[in-house]
Coordinates of C-alpha atoms in Angstrom, one line a residue:
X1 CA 0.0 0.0 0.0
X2 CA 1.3 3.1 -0.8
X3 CA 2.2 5.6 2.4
X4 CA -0.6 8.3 1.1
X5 CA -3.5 5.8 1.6
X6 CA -1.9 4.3 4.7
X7 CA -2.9 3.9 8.3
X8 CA 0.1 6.1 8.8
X9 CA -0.8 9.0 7.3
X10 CA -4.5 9.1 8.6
X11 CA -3.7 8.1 12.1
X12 CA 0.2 7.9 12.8
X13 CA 1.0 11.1 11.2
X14 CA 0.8 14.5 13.8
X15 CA 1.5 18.2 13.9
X16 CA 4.1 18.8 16.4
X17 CA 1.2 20.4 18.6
X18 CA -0.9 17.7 18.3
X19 CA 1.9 15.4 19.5
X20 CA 2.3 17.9 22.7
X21 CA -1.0 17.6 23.3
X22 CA -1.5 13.5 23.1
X23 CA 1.6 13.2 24.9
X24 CA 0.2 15.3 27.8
X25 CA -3.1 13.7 28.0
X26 CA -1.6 10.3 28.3
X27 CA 0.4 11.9 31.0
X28 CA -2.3 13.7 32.9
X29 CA -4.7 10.3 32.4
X30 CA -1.9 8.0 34.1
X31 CA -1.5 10.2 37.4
X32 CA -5.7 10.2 37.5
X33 CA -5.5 7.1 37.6
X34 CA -2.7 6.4 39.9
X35 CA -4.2 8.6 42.1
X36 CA -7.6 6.8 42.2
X37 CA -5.8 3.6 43.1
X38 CA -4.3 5.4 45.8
X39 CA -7.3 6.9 46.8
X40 CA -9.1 3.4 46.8
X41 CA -6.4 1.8 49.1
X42 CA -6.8 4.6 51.8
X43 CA -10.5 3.9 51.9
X44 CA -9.3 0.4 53.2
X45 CA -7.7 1.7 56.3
X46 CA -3.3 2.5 57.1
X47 CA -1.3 0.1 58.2
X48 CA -0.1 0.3 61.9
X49 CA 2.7 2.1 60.7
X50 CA 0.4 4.9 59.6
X51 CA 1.2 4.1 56.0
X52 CA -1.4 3.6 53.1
X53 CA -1.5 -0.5 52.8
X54 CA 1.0 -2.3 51.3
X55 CA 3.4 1.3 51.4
X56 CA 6.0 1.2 53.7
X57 CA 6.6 5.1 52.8
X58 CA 5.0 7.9 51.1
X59 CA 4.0 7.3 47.5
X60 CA 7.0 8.5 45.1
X61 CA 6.2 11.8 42.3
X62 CA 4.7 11.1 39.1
X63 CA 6.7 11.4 35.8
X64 CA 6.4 14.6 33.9
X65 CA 6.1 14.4 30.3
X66 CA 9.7 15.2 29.7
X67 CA 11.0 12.9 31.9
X68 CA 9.0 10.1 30.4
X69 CA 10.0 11.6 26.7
X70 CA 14.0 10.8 27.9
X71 CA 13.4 7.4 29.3
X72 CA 11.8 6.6 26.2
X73 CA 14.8 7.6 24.2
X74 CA 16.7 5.5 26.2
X75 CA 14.8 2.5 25.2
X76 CA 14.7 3.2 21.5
X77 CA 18.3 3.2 21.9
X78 CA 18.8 -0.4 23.6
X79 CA 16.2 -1.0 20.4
X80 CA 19.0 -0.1 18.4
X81 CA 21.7 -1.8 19.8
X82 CA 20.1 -5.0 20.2
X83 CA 18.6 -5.2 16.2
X84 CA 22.5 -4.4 14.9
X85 CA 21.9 -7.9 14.3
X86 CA 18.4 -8.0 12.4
X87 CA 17.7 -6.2 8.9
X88 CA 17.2 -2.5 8.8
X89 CA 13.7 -2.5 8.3
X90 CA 13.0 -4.8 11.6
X91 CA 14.7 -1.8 13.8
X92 CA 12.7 0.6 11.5
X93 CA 9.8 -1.2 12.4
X94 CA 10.4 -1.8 16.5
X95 CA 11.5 2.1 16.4
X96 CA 8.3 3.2 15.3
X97 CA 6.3 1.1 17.6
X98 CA 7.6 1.9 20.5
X99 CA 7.6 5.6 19.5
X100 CA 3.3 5.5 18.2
X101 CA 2.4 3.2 21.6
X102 CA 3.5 5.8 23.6
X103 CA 1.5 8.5 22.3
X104 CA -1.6 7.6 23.8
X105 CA 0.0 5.7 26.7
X106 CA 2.3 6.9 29.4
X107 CA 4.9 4.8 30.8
X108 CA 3.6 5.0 34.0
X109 CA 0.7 2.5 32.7
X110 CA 3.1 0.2 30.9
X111 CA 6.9 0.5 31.8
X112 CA 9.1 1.0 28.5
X113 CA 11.1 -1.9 30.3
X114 CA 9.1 -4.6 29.5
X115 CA 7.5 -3.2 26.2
X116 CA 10.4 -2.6 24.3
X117 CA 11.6 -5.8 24.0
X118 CA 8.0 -6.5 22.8
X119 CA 8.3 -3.8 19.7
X120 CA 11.2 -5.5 18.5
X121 CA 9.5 -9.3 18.4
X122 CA 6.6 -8.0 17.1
X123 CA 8.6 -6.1 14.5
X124 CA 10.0 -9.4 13.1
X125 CA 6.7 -11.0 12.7
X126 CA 5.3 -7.9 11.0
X127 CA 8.9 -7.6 8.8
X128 CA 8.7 -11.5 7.6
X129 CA 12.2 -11.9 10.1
X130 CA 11.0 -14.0 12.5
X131 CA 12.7 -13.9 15.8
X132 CA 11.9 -16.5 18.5
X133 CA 10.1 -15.2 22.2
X134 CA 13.0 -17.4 23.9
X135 CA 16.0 -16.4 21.7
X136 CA 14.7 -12.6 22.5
X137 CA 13.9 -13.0 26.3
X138 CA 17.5 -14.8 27.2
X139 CA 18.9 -11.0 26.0
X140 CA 17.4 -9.0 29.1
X141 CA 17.2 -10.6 32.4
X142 CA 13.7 -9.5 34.0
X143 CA 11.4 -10.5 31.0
X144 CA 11.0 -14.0 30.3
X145 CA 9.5 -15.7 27.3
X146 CA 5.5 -15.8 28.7
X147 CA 6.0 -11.8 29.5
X148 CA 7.0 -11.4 26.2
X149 CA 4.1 -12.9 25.0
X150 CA 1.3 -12.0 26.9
X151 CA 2.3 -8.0 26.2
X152 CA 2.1 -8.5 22.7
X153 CA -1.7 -8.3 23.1
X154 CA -1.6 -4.8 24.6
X155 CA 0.9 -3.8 22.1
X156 CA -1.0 -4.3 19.5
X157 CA -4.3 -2.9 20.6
X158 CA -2.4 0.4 21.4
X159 CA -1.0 0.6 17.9
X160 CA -4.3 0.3 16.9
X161 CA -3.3 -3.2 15.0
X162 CA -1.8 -0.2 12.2
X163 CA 0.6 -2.5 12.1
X164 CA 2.7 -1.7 8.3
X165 CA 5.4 1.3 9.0
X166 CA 6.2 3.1 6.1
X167 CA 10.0 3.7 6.4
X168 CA 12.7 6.2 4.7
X169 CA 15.0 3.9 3.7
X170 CA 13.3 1.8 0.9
X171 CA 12.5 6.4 -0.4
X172 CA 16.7 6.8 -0.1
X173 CA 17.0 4.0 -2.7
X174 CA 14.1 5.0 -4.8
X175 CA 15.9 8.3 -4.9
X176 CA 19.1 7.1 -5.6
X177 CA 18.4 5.0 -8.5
X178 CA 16.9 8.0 -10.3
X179 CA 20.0 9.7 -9.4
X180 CA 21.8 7.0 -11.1
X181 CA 20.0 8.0 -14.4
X182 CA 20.6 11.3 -14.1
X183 CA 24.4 11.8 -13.0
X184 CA 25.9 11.8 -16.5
X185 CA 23.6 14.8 -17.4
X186 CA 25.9 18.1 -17.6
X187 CA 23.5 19.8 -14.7
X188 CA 24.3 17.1 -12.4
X189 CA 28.4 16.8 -13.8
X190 CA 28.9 20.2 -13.3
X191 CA 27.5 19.7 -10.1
X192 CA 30.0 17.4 -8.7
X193 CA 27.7 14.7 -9.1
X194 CA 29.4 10.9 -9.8
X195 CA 28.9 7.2 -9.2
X196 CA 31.8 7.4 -6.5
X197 CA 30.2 9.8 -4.1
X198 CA 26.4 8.3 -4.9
X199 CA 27.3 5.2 -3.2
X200 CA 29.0 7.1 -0.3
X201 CA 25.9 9.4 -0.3
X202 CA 23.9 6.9 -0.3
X203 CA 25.7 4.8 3.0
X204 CA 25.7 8.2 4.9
X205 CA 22.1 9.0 4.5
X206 CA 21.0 5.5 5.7
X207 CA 23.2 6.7 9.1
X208 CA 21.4 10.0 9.1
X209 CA 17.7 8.2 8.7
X210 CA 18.5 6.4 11.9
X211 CA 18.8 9.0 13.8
X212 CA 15.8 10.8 12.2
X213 CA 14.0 7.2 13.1
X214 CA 15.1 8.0 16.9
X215 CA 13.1 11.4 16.5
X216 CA 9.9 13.0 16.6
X217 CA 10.3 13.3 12.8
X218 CA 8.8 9.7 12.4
X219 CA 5.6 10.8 13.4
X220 CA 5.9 14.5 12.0
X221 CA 6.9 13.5 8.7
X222 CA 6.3 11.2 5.3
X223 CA 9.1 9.3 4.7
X224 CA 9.9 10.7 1.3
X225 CA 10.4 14.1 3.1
X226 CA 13.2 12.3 5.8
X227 CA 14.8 10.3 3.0
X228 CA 15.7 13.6 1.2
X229 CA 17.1 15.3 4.3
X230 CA 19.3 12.2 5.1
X231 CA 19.8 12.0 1.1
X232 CA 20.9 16.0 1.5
X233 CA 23.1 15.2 4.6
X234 CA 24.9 12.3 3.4
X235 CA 25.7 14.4 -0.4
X236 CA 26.8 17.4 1.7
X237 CA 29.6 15.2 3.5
X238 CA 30.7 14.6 -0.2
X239 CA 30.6 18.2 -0.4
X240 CA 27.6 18.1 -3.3
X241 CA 24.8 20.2 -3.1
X242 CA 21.3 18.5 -4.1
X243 CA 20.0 21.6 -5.6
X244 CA 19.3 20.7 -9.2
X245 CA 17.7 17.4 -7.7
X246 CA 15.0 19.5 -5.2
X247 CA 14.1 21.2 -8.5
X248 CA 13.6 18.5 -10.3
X249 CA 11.1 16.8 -6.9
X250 CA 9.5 20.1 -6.9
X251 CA 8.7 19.7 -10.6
X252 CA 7.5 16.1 -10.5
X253 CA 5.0 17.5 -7.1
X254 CA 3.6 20.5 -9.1
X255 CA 4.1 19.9 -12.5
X256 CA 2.0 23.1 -13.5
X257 CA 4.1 25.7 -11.7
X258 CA 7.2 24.1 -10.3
X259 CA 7.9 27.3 -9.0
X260 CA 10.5 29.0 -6.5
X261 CA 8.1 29.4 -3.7
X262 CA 8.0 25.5 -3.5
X263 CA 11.8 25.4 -3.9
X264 CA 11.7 27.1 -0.7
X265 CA 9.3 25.6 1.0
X266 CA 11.0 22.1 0.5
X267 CA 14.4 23.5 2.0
X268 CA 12.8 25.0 4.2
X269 CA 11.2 21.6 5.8
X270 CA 14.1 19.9 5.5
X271 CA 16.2 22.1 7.5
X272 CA 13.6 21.4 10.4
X273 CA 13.8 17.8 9.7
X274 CA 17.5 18.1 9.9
X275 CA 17.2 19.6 13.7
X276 CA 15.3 16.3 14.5
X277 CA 18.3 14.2 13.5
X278 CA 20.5 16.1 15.8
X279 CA 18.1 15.5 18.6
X280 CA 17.8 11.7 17.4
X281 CA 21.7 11.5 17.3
X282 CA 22.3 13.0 20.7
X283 CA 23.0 10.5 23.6
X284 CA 20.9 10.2 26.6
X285 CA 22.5 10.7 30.0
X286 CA 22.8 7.7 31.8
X287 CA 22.8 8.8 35.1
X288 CA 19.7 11.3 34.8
X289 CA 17.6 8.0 33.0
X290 CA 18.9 5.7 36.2
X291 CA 17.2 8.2 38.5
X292 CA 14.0 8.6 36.5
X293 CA 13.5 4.6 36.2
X294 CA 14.2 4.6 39.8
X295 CA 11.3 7.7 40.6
X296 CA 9.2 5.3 38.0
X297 CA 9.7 1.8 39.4
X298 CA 8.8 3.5 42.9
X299 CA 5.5 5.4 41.5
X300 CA 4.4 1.7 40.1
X301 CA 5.1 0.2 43.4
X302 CA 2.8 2.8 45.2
X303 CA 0.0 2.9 43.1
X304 CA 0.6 -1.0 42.0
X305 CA 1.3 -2.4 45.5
X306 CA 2.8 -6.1 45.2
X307 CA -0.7 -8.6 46.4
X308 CA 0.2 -10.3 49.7
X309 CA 0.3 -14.6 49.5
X310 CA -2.0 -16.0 51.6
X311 CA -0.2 -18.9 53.7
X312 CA -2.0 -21.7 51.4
X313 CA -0.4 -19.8 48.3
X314 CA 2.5 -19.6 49.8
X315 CA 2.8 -24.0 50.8
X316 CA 1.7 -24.0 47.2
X317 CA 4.6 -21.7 46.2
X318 CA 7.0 -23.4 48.2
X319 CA 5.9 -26.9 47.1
X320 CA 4.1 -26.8 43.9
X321 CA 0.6 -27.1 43.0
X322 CA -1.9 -29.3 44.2
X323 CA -2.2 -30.2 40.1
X324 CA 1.5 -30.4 39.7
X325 CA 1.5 -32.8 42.9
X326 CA -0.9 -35.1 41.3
X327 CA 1.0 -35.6 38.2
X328 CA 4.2 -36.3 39.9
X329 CA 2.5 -38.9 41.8
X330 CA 0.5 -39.8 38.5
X331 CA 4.1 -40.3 37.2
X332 CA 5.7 -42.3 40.2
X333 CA 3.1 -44.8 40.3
X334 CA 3.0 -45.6 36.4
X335 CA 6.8 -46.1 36.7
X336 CA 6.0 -48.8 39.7
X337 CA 3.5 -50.3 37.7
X338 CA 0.5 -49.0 39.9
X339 CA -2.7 -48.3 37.6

């Protein structure tokens, strides 16, 4: 399906207000609701320590939108790291689902530590690069194979099952083959154009679309428009200017006037885009995320509080279940030869 009659552009594609404002009503939403469970478990009664039940100290801050925007950058780059090993368009893919399920969702209702791993397995389903629950869960520690699972379910209904990402790299090729045709062309020669410094345009802008994929601009922007900034990045490292190009786009977009004003206009967007692969390229600070996971993990506690065992589930716990029981001694009475 082409991207203009896509899911993505009706429903995945924002203004960069619109994003402020989705963002903050997932926000806003979460704390309601954190508060309300709070609320619910003082109507029960404090334990003798004066504390709400199952709190052994005041209930931690809730996240602010930044802070959940940088923990979330954090986990789309452990995305990236862990799918060095997995086709481009599977981290494409994980990339963009972690970044759309978090615009209606905060991270205070799902932690971005169990989900991302999640994106990426549901990525290689979607991308026909199939990678095994097991193979993925022995990578991180605290998620096992029937977590992984059973939050594929939630994943998909907060992507809406819109479940085909458009990306810019399949674009960067389309545009570089019809460079290909054009480079022996005198505009294009006397522009410095040549096979040479195509193919080491070409491996640059693929860099520069990752970090646009780390970036707002995934959801601000088709992905024609980012593969011509990362096409215009990775020709300006070869020190050619994509100028008689952008004319010839503008021309094929508005045949009939093809004039200046678009010129302009396209530049123009592509130098914000440009801005958005700085900010995609930037490192997060590791120390600052430590201490926001930590303010998060202790707001989940609060308004999540772990459920006592009752001392029958914890003899069950401790010895197995009464159906587990039976079928070991199921087991050692066939190997006796008891009936």
């Amino acid at each position: 399906m082409d991207y203009t009659e896509s899911t993505q552009k009706s429903r995945w594609t924002f203004t960069a207000e619109e994003l402020a404002e989705l963002r903050a009503a997932a926000n806003v939403k979460a704390i309601e609701r954190g508060m309300a469970a709070l609320s619910k478990a003082a109507c029960k009664g404090v334990e003798q320590d004066g504390s709400l039940p199952g709190h052994s100290k005041p209930p931690s801050e809730p996240l602010t939108v930044e802070q959940e925007l940088k923990l979330l950058k954090y986990y789309h780059q452990t995305i990236k790291q862990m799918s060095k090993k997995y086709p481009l368009r599977v981290l494409a893919c994980a990339l963009t689902y972690l970044k759309r399920f978090y615009i209606h969702h905060s991270v205070m209702e799902f932690d971005p530590s169990k989900t991302f791993l999640t994106c990426i397995y549901m990525a290689g389903k979607t991308e026909e690069r199939y990678i095994p629950a097991d193979v993925l869960s022995q990578q991180v520690k605290h998620i096992t194979q029937n977590s992984l699972l059973k939050s594929e379910l939630a994943m998909l209904k907060g992507l809406n099952y819109d479940l085909i990402v458009h990306t810019p790299f399949l674009e960067i090729d389309g545009f570089v083959e019809d460079l290909r045709k054009l480079i022996d062309q005198p505009e294009y020669k006397d522009a410095g154009y040549s096979v040479e410094k195509l193919n080491r345009a070409r491996q640059a802008a693929v860099g520069a679309a990752k970090c646009l994929m780390m970036s707002d601009a995934v959801v601000l922007y088709p992905p024609g428009m980012l593969a011509l900034a990362a096409l215009r990045s990775g020709f300006t490292d070869q020190k050619v200017k994509l100028d008689p190009y952008f004319k010839r786009v503008v021309e094929k977009c508005n045949p009939e006037t093809g004039d200046k004003g678009s010129l302009e206009k396209l530049v123009s967007d592509l130098e914000k885009i440009d801005a958005y692969g700085v900010e995609g390229h930037a490192k997060v600070n590791d120390a600052e995320v430590k201490e926001i996971d930590r303010q998060l993990k202790e707001w989940l506690k609060c308004v999540n509080p772990p459920k006592s065992k009752s001392k029958k589930e914890g003899r069950k716990d401790g010895k197995g279940t009464s159906g587990e029981a039976s079928e070991k001694a199921a087991k050692k009475r066939k190997t006796n030869g008891g009936g």
